[in-house]
Coordinates of C-alpha atoms and ligand atoms in Angstrom, one line a residue:
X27 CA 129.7 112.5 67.6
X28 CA 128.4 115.1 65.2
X29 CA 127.4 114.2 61.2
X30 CA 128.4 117.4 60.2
X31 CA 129.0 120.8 62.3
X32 CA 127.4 124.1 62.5
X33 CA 128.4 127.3 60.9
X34 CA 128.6 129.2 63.6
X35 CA 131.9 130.5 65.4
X36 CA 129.8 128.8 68.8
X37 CA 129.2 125.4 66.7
X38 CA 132.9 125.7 65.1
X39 CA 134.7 125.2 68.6
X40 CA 133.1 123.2 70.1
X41 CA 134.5 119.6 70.8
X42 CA 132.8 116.6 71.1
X43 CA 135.0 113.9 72.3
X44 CA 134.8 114.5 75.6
X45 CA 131.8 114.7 78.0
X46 CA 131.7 115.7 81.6
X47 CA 128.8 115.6 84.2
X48 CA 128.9 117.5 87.5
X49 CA 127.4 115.0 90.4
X50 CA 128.6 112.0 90.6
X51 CA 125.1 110.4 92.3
X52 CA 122.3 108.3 92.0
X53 CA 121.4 110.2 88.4
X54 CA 124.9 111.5 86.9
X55 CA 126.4 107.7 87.8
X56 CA 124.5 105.4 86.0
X57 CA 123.6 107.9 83.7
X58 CA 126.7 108.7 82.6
X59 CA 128.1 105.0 82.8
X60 CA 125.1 104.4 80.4
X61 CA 126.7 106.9 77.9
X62 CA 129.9 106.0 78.3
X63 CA 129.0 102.1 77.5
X64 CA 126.8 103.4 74.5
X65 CA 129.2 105.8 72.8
X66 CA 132.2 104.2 73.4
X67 CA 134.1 107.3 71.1
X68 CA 132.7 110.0 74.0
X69 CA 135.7 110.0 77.0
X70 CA 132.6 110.6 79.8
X71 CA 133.8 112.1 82.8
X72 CA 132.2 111.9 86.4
X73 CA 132.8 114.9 88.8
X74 CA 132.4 115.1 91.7
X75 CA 133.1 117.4 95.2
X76 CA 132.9 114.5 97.3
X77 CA 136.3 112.5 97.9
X78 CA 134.3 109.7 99.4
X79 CA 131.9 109.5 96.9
X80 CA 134.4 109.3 94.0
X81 CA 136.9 107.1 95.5
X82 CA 133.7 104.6 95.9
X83 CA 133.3 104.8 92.0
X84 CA 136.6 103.9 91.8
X85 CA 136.1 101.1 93.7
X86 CA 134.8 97.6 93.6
X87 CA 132.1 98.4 96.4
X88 CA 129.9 101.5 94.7
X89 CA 128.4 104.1 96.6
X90 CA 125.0 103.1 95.3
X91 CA 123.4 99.8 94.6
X92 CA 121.2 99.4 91.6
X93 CA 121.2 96.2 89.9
X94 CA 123.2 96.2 86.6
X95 CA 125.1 99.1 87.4
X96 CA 128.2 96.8 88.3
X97 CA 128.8 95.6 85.1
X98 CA 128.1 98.6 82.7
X99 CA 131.1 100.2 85.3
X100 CA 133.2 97.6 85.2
X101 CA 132.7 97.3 81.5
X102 CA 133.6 100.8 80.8
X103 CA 135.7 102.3 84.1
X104 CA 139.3 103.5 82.8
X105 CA 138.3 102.9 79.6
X106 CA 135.7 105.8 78.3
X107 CA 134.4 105.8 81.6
X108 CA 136.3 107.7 84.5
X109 CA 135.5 109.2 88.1
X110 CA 137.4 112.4 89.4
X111 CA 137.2 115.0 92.5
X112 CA 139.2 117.7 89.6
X113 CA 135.9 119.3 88.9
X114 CA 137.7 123.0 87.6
X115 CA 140.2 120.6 85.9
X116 CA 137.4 118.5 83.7
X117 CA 135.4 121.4 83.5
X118 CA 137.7 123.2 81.1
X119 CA 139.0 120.4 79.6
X120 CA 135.2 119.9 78.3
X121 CA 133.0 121.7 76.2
X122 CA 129.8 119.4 76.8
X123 CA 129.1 119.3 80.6
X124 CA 125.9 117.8 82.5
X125 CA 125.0 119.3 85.6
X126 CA 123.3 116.7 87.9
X127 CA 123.7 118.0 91.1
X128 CA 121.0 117.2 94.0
X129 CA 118.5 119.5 94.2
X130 CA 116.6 119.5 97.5
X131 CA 114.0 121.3 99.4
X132 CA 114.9 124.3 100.9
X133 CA 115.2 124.2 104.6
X134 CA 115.2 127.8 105.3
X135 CA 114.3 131.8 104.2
X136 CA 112.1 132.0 101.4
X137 CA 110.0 129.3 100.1
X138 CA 111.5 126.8 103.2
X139 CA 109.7 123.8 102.8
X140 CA 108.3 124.1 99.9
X141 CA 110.8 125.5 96.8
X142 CA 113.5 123.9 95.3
X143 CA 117.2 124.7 96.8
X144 CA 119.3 125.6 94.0
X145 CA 122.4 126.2 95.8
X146 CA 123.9 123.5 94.9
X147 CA 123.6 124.3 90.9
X148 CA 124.4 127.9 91.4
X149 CA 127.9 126.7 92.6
X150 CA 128.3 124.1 89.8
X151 CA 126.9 127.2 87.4
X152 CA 129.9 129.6 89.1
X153 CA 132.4 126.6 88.9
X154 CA 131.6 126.4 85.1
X155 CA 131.7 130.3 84.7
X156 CA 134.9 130.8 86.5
X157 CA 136.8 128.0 84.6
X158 CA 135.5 128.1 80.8
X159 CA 138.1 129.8 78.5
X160 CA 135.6 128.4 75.3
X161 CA 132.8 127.5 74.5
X162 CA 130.1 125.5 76.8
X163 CA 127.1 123.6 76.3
X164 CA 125.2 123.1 79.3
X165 CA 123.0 120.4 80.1
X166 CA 120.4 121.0 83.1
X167 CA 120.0 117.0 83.9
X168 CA 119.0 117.5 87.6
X169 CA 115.3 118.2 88.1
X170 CA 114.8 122.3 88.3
X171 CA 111.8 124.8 88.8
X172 CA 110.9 125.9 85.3
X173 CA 112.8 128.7 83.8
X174 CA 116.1 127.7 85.6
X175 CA 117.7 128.0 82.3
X176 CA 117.4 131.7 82.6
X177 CA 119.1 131.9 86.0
X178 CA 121.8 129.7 84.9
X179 CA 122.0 132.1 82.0
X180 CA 122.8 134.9 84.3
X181 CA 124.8 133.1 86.5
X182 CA 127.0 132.2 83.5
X183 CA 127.4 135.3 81.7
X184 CA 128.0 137.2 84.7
X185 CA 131.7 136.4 84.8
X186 CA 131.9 138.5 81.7
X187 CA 134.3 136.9 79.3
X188 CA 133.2 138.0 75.3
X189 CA 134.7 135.1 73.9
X190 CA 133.1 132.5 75.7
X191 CA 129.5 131.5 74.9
X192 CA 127.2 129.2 76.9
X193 CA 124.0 127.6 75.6
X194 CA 121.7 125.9 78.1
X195 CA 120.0 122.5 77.5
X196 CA 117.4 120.7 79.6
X197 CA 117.3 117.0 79.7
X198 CA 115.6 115.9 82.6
X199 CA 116.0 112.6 83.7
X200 CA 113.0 110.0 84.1
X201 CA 114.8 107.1 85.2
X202 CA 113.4 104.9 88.7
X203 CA 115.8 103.9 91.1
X204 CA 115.9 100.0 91.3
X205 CA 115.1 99.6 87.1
X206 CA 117.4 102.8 86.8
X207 CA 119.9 100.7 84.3
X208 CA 117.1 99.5 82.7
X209 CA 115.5 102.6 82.1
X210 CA 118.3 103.9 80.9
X211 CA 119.0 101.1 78.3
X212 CA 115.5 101.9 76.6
X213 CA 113.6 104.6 78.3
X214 CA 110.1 105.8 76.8
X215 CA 111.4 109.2 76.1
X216 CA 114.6 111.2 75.7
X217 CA 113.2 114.4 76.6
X218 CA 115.8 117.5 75.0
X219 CA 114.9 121.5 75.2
X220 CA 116.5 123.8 74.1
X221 CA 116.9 127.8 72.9
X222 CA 115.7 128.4 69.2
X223 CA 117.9 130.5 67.6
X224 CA 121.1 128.7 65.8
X225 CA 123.6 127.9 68.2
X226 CA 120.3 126.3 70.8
X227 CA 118.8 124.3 67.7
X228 CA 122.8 123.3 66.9
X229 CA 123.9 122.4 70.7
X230 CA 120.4 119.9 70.9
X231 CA 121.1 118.4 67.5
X232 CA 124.5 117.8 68.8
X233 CA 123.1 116.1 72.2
X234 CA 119.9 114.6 70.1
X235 CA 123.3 112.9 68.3
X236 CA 124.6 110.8 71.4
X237 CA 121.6 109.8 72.6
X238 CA 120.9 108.6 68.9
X239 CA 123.7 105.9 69.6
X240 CA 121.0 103.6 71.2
X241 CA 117.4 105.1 71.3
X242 CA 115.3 104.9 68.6
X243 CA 115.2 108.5 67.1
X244 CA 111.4 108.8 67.2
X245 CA 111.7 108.8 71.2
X246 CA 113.9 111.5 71.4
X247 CA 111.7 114.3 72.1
X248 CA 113.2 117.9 71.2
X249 CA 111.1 121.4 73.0
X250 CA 111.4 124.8 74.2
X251 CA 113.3 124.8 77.6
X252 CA 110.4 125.8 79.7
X253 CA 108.4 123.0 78.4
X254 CA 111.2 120.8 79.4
X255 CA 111.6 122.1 82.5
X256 CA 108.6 121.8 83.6
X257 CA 107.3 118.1 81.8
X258 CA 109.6 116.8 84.3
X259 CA 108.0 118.1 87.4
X260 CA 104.5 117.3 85.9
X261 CA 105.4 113.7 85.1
X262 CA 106.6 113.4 88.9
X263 CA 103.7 114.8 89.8
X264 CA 101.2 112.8 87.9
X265 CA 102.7 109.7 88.6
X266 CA 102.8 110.5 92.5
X267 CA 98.8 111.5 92.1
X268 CA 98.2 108.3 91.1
X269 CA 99.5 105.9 94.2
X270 CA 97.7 109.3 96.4
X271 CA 94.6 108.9 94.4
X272 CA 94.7 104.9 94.9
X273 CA 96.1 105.2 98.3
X274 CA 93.0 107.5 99.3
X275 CA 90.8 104.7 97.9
X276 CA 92.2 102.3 99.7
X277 CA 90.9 103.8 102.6
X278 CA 87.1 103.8 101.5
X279 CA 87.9 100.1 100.4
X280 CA 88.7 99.1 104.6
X281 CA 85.8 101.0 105.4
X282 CA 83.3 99.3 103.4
X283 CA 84.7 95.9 102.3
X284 CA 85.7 96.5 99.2
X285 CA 89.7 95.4 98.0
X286 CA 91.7 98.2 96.6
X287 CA 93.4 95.6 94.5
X288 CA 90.7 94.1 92.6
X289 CA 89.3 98.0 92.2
X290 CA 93.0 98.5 90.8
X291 CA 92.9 96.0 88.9
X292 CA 88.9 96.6 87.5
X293 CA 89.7 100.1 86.8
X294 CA 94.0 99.5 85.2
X295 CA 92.0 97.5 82.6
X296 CA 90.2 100.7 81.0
X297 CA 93.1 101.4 78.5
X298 CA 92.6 105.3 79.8
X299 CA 93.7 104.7 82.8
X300 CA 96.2 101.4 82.5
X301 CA 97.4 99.0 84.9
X302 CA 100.7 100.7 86.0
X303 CA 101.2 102.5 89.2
X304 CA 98.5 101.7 91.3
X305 CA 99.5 99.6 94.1
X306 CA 98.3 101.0 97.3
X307 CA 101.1 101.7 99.8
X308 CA 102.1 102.7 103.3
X309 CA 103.1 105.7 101.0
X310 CA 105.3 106.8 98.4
X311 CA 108.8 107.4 99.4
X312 CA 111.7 109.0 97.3
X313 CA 113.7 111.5 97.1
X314 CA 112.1 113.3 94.4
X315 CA 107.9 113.0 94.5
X316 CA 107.8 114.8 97.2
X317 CA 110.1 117.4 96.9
X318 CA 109.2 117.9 93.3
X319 CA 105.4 118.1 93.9
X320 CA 106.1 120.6 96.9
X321 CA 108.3 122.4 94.0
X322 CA 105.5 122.5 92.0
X323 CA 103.1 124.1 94.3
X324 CA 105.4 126.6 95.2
X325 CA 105.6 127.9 91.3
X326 CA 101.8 127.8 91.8
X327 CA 101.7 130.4 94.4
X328 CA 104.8 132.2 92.8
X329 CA 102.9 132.8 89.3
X330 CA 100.1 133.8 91.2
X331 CA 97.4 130.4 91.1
X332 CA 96.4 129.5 94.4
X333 CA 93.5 126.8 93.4
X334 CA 96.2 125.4 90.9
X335 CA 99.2 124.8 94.2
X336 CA 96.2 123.7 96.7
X337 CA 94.8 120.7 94.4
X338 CA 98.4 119.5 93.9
X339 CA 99.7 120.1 97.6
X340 CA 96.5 117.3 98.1
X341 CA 98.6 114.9 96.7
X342 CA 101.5 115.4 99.1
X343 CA 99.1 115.9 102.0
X344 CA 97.7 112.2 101.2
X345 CA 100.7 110.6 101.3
X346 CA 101.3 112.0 105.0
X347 CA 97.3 110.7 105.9
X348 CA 98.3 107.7 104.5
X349 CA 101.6 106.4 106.8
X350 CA 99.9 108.4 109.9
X351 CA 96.8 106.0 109.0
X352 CA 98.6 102.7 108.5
X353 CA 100.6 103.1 111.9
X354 CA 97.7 103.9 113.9
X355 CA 96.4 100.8 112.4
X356 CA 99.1 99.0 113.8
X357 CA 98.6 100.5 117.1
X358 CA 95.2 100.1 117.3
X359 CA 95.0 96.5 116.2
X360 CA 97.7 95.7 119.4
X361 CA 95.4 96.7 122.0
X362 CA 95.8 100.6 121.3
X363 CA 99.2 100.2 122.9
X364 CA 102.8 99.3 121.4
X365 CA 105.3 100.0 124.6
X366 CA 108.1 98.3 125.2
X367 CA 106.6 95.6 122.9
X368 CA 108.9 94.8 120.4
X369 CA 108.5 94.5 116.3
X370 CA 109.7 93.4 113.6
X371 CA 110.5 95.5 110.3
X372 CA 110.9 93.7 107.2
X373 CA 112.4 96.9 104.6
X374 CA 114.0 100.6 105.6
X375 CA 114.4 101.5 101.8
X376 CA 112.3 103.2 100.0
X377 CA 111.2 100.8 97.5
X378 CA 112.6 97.2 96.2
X379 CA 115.9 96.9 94.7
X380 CA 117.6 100.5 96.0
X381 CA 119.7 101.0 99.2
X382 CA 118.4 104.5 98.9
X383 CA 116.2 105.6 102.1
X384 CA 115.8 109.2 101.1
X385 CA 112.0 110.3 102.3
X386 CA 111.5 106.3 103.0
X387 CA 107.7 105.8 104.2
X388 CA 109.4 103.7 107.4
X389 CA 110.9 106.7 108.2
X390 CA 107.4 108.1 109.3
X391 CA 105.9 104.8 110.7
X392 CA 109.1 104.0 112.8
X393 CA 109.0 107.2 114.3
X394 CA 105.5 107.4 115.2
X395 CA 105.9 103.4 117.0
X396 CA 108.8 104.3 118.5
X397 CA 107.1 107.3 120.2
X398 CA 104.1 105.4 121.2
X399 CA 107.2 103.1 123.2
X400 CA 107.7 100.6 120.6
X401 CA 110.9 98.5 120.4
X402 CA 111.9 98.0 117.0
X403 CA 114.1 95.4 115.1
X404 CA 114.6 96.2 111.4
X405 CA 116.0 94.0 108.7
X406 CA 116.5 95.3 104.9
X407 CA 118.9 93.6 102.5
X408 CA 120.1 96.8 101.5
X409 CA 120.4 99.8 104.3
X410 CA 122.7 99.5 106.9
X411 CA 121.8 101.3 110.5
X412 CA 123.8 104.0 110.2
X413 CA 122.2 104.7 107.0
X414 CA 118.9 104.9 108.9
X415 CA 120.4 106.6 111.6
X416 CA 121.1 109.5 109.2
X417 CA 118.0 109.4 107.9
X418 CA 116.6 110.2 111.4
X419 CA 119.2 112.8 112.4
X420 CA 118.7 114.9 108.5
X421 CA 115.0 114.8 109.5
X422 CA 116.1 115.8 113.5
X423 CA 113.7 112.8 115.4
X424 CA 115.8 112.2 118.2
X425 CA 114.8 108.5 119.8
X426 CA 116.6 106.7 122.7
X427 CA 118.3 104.4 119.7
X428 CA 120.4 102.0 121.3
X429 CA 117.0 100.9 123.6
X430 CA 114.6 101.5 120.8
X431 CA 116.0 101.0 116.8
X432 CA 118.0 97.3 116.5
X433 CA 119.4 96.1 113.7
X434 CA 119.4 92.6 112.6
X435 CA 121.3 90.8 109.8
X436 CA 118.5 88.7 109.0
X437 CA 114.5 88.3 108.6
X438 CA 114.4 85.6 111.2
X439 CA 116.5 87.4 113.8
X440 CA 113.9 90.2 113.7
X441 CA 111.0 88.0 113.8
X442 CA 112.0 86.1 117.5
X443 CA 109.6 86.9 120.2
X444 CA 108.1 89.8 118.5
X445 CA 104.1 90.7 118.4
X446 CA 104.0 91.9 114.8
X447 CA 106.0 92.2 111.5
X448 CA 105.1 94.7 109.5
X449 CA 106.2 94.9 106.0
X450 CA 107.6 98.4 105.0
X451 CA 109.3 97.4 101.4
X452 CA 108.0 94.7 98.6
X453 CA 111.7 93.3 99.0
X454 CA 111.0 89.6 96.6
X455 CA 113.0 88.4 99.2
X456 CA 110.1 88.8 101.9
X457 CA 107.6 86.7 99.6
X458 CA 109.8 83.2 100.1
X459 CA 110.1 83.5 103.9
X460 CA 108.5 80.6 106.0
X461 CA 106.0 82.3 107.7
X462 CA 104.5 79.5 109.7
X463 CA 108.0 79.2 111.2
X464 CA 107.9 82.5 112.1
X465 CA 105.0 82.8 113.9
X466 CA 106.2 79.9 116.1
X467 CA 108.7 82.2 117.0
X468 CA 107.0 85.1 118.0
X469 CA 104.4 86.5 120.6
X470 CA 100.9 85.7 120.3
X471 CA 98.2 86.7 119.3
X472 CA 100.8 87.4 116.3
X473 CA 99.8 89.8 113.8
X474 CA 101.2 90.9 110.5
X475 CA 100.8 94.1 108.7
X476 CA 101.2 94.1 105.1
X477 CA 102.0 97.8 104.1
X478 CA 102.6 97.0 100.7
X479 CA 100.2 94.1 99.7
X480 CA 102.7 91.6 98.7
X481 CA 101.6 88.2 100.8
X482 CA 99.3 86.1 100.6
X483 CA 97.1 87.0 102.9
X484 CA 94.7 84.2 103.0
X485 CA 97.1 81.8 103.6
X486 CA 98.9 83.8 106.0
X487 CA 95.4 83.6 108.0
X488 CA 95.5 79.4 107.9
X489 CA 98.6 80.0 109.4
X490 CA 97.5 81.3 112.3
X491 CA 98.2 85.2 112.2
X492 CA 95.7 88.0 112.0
X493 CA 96.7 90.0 108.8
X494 CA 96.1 93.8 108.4
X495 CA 96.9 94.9 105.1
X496 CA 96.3 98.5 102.6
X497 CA 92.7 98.5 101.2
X498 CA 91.4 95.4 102.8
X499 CA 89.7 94.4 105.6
X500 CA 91.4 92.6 108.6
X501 CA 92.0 89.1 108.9
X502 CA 92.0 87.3 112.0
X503 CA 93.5 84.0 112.7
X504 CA 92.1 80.8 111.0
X505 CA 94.6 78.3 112.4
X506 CA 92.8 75.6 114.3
X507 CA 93.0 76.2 118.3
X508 CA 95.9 74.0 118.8
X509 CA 97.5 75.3 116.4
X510 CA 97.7 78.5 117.6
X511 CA 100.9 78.0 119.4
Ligands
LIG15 N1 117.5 109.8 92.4 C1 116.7 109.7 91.3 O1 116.2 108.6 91.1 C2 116.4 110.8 90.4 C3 116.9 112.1 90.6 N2 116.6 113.1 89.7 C4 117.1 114.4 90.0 O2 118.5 114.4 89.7 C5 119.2 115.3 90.5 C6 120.3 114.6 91.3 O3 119.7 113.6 92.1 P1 120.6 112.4 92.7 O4 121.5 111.9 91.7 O5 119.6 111.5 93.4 O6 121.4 113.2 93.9 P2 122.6 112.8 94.7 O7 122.5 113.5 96.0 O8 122.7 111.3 94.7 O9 123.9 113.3 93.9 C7 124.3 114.6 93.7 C8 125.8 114.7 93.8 O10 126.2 116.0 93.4 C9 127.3 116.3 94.1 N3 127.5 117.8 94.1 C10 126.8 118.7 94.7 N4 127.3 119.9 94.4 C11 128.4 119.8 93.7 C12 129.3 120.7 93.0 N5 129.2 122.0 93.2 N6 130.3 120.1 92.3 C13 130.4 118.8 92.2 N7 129.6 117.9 92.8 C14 128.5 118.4 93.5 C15 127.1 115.8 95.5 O11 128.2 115.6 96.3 C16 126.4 114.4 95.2 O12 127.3 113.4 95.1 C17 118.2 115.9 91.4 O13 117.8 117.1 90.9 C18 117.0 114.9 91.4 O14 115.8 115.6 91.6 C19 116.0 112.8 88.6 C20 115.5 111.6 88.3 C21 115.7 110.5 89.1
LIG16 O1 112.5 112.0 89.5 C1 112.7 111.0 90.1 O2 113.5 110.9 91.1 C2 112.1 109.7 89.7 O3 111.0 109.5 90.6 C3 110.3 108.2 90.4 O4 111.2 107.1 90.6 P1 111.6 106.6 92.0 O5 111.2 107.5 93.1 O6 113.0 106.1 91.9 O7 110.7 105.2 92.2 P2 109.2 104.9 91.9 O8 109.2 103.5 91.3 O9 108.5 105.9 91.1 O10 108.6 104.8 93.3 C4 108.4 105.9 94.1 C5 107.6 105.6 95.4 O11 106.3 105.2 95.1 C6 106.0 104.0 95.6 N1 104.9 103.3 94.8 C7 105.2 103.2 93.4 C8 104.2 102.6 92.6 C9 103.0 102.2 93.1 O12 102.1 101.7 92.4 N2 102.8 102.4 94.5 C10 103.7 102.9 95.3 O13 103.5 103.1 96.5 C11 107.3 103.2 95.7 O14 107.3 102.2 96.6 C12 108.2 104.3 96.1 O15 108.2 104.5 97.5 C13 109.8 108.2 89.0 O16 109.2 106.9 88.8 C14 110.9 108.4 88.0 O17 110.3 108.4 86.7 C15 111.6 109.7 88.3 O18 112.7 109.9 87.4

């Protein structure tokens, strides 16, 4: 893995041939399959405490869908590649060890709501302390409040063994779920900090050295750990800022007539700005923007910069407006009523291409229908109803379900005598559907709500539906009179 090793007694013992990574989830999975494919001389080890989770790695049906994940597992899976619940086990057994365990919001005490719960790490941190008998590098790869490191530190050393010395690494993780593989595969930066004295510049050369295997060197980026740290939480941030920003646009567009996608699309074109990541939404969903914004604000108030945690708390605060906004839309359009009338949801994930329906947008805008007495059918390729049911209970909004929240195993089933679909995901799948045949089949006046601007809303008009979408005005019906049923 290494050219040539360090002088140091910490750089002399440490082996290189075997990797491990603590969390076996939407990041350490792919991730580590990625490394595993790439460095095909590294044994890469995936640990986990979940039985469940690991015996689905081990399977042929994977506890998380992204596409190209498969393969790369299949590829690699008993080979270099390998999935385990014997986390004290691999832990000794290796001296390079990822830590990529979730990293949510805390619920309760200080900072609930708001600061990052790092539980989850300080147990993976003991687990590490209490089984090393050498040498460590550790690699913070979940997302983490800046100056984690030095609580890790602590943490680590506390167990108070002379011989054993751990140096901390950051390497925060940029990938999007849905293009995760691909991100992987060539991502626009490697980001890598790290302590400067010997053993910290020798213990990033040594990580700079695997990822070397398949990015080009000049995108691996190498800092001190706090600038690590936090680049992470800004990069979440800015990018979230930017479908807020657009998002609160979009709202000035429906009042005045003006279409947030052309704006997009007028303003993407000034290379200072670029095209990317501005397409108005119901919201941004995610387990991460969130969580990592409201992380972020937190540190704000902590170091003592009020103004700093208010302007970015605006950009979560937005993203709430905005999915209140769209489903009062919906009501409003329906005759300011949607009880016991039933509707049809095309997506439940949180974005294309993912399963995943952590902090999912619908989760908000179901919700508020159902407690205006709306009786909802939901269709996504991808989530199952339990799934969503989850999703309801970890957020505790109770719902009388079984009257209220159907599930359907297509588009079409979802569509059959309801007033309105309203798109909730830019699945590709919903682009191809026959709409004209669907609006035969539902209630009329039939309206659709586009909360993701992926139709064709013009044609969808001719058709005979009156179309609400983000950042445009309404469209009513254009379908001839006798055409309307
Ligand atoms: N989901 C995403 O797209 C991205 C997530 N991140 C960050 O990566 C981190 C992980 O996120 P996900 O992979 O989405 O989380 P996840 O919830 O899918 O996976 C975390 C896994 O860690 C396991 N775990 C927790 N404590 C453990 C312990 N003590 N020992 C062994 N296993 C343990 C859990 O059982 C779970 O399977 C978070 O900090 C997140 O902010 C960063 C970039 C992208
Ligand atoms: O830290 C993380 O977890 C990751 O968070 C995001 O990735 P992800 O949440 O998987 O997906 P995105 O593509 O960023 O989409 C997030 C949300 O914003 C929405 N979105 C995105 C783009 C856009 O223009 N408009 C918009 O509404 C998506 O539909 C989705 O709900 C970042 O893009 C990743 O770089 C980061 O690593």
């Amino acid at each position: 893995m290494m050219n040539g090793h360090g002088d140091s007694v910490f750089a002399k013992s440490i082996r290189t041939s075997k990797v491990a990574c603590i969390g076996a989830g939407y990041v350490g999975g792919p991730t580590m399959a990625t490394i595993a494919q790439r460095c095909p001389h590294i044994q890469v080890y995936v640990l986990d405490i979940s039985q469940s989770r690991i015996a689905a790695w081990n399977s042929d049906q994977l506890p998380i869908y992204e596409p190209g994940l498969d393969d790369v597992v299949k590829e690699c899976r008993g080979r270099n590649l390998h999935f385990t619940t014997d986390v004290s086990g691999m832990v000794k057994e290796c001296d390079i060890i990822f830590v990529s365990v979730n990293t949510p919001t805390k619920t309760r005490g200080l900072g609930a709501g708001r600061a990052a719960d790092l539980a989850t790490w300080e147990l993976a941190a003991r687990c590490i302390a209490e089984n090393a008998d050498g040498p460590k590098i550790v690699i913070e790869k979940s997302t983490v409040p800046v100056r984690t490191a030095a609580a890790v530190q602590r943490v680590l050393e506390a167990n108070e063994k002379p011989d054993v010395k751990f140096v901390i690494l950051s390497n925060p993780e940029f990938l999007a779920e849905g293009t995760a593989m691909k991100d992987l595969e060539k991502p626009d930066r490697v980001l890598l900090g790290g302590p400067e004295d010997e053993d910290g510049q020798f213990a990033l050369k040594l990580l700079v050295d695997v990822y070397a295997n398949w990015v080009p060197r000049e995108k691996i980026l190498t800092t001190n750990l706090w600038s690590s740290e936090l680049s992470k939480l800004v990069a979440n941030a800015f990018l979230a800022q930017r479908i807020s920003s657009i998002n609160a646009i979009s709202m000035l567009c429906e009042k005045t007539g003006a279409n947030v996608k052309e704006v997009a699309h007028a303003i993407g074109l000034d290379s200072r700005i670029g095209p990317k990541f501005l397409n108005a939404s119901v919201g941004f969903g995610g387990s991460c923007f969130q969580k990592d914004i409201l992380n972020l604000v937190y540190l704000c108030e902590s170091f003592g910069l009020p103004q700093v945690a208010a302007y970015w708390q605006q950009v979560v605060d937005m993203n709430e407006v905005q999915k209140h906004n769209f489903t009062r839309k919906v009501i409003d359009a329906m005759f300011n009523t949607v009880n016991r009338k039933k509707i049809a949801i095309f997506g439940f994930a949180f974005k294309k291409d993912t399963g995943d329906t952590r902090e999912t947008p619908a989760l908000t805008v179901c919700s508020l229908l159902m407690s205006d007495g709306a009786i909802l059918h939901v269709y996504d390729p991808k989530v199952t109803r339990e799934q969503a049911l989850q999703e309801f209970r970890d957020h505790r909004l109770e719902f009388d379900f079984e009257k209220q929240f159907f599930w359907e195993e297509d588009a079409e089933s979802a569509v059959q005598d309801s007033h309105a679909i309203l798109i909730l995901t830019e699945w590709d799948a919903f682009k191809g559907y026959d709409y004209s045949l669907f609006r035969k089949r539902m209630r009329k006046p039939a309206f659709l709500f586009d909360g993701r601007n992926i139709l064709d809303h013009d044609k969808l008009a001719d058709i005979g539906f009156e179309v609400h979408s983000i950042g445009k005005p309404p469209l009513r019906s254009r379908a001839p009179i006798n055409n309307s049923h």
